Amino acid sequence: QILLSIGNAICISLIILSWALFARDCDDASVIMKEREIQWLIRRGGTIFMFGRSGNAQYFQYVFFTIFSQIITLVKEIRKVTV
């Protein structure tokens, strides 16, 4: 139980760290933002994070990996409590 709690805390810390490091625009964000499908978002105003084309999150894939590891840790913890 203690090891799972430590693992959970590590995963949460890694998620925060990965968001800080990898939540940025992809290299071709300016090209993607010129596409017609994205123009309505730009006209609305505000900040748009362009992580990449659909299915190809250039830097953000590392955030997905840490979130996935957190989900695995939580599922193991929940299964252990309910069994």
CSV table of C-alpha atoms in Angstrom, one decimal, residues 14-67:
chain,number,residue,atom,x,y,z
A,14,LEU,CA,5.8,13.6,-13.3
A,15,ILE,CA,2.5,14.7,-14.8
A,16,ILE,CA,3.1,18.2,-13.5
A,17,LEU,CA,6.7,18.2,-14.6
A,18,SER,CA,5.8,16.9,-18.1
A,19,TRP,CA,3.1,19.5,-18.5
A,20,ALA,CA,5.6,22.2,-17.6
A,21,LEU,CA,8.2,20.8,-20.1
A,22,PHE,CA,6.2,19.5,-23.0
A,23,ALA,CA,3.0,21.5,-23.2
A,24,ARG,CA,4.1,23.8,-26.0
A,25,ASP,CA,3.3,24.3,-29.6
A,26,CYS,CA,4.6,21.8,-32.2
A,27,ASP,CA,7.3,22.9,-34.7
A,28,ASP,CA,4.7,23.4,-37.5
A,29,ALA,CA,2.1,25.1,-35.5
A,30,SER,CA,2.1,28.2,-37.7
A,31,VAL,CA,1.4,26.0,-40.7
A,32,ILE,CA,-1.5,24.2,-39.0
A,33,MET,CA,-3.0,27.5,-37.8
A,34,LYS,CA,-3.3,28.6,-41.4
A,35,GLU,CA,-5.6,25.7,-42.2
A,36,ARG,CA,-9.3,26.6,-42.9
A,37,GLU,CA,-10.5,24.3,-40.2
A,38,ILE,CA,-8.6,26.1,-37.5
A,39,GLN,CA,-9.4,29.7,-38.6
A,40,TRP,CA,-12.7,29.9,-36.7
A,41,LEU,CA,-10.8,29.2,-33.4
A,42,ILE,CA,-8.3,31.9,-34.1
A,43,ARG,CA,-11.2,34.4,-34.9
A,44,ARG,CA,-12.7,33.7,-31.4
A,45,GLY,CA,-9.5,35.0,-29.8
A,46,GLY,CA,-7.6,33.7,-26.8
A,47,THR,CA,-4.7,31.3,-26.7
A,48,ILE,CA,-4.5,28.2,-28.8
A,49,PHE,CA,-2.1,25.4,-28.0
A,50,MET,CA,-1.3,23.5,-31.1
A,51,PHE,CA,0.2,20.2,-30.0
A,52,GLY,CA,0.3,18.8,-33.5
A,53,ARG,CA,-1.8,17.2,-36.1
A,54,SER,CA,-4.4,14.7,-35.1
A,55,GLY,CA,-2.7,11.6,-33.9
A,56,ASN,CA,0.7,13.2,-33.9
A,57,ALA,CA,1.3,15.1,-30.7
A,58,GLN,CA,5.0,16.0,-31.2
A,59,TYR,CA,6.0,17.0,-27.7
A,60,PHE,CA,2.8,16.3,-25.9
A,61,GLN,CA,3.1,12.5,-26.3
A,62,TYR,CA,5.3,12.4,-23.2
A,63,VAL,CA,2.5,14.0,-21.2
A,64,PHE,CA,0.2,11.2,-22.5
A,65,PHE,CA,2.7,8.6,-21.3
A,66,THR,CA,2.8,10.0,-17.8
A,67,ILE,CA,-1.0,10.2,-17.6
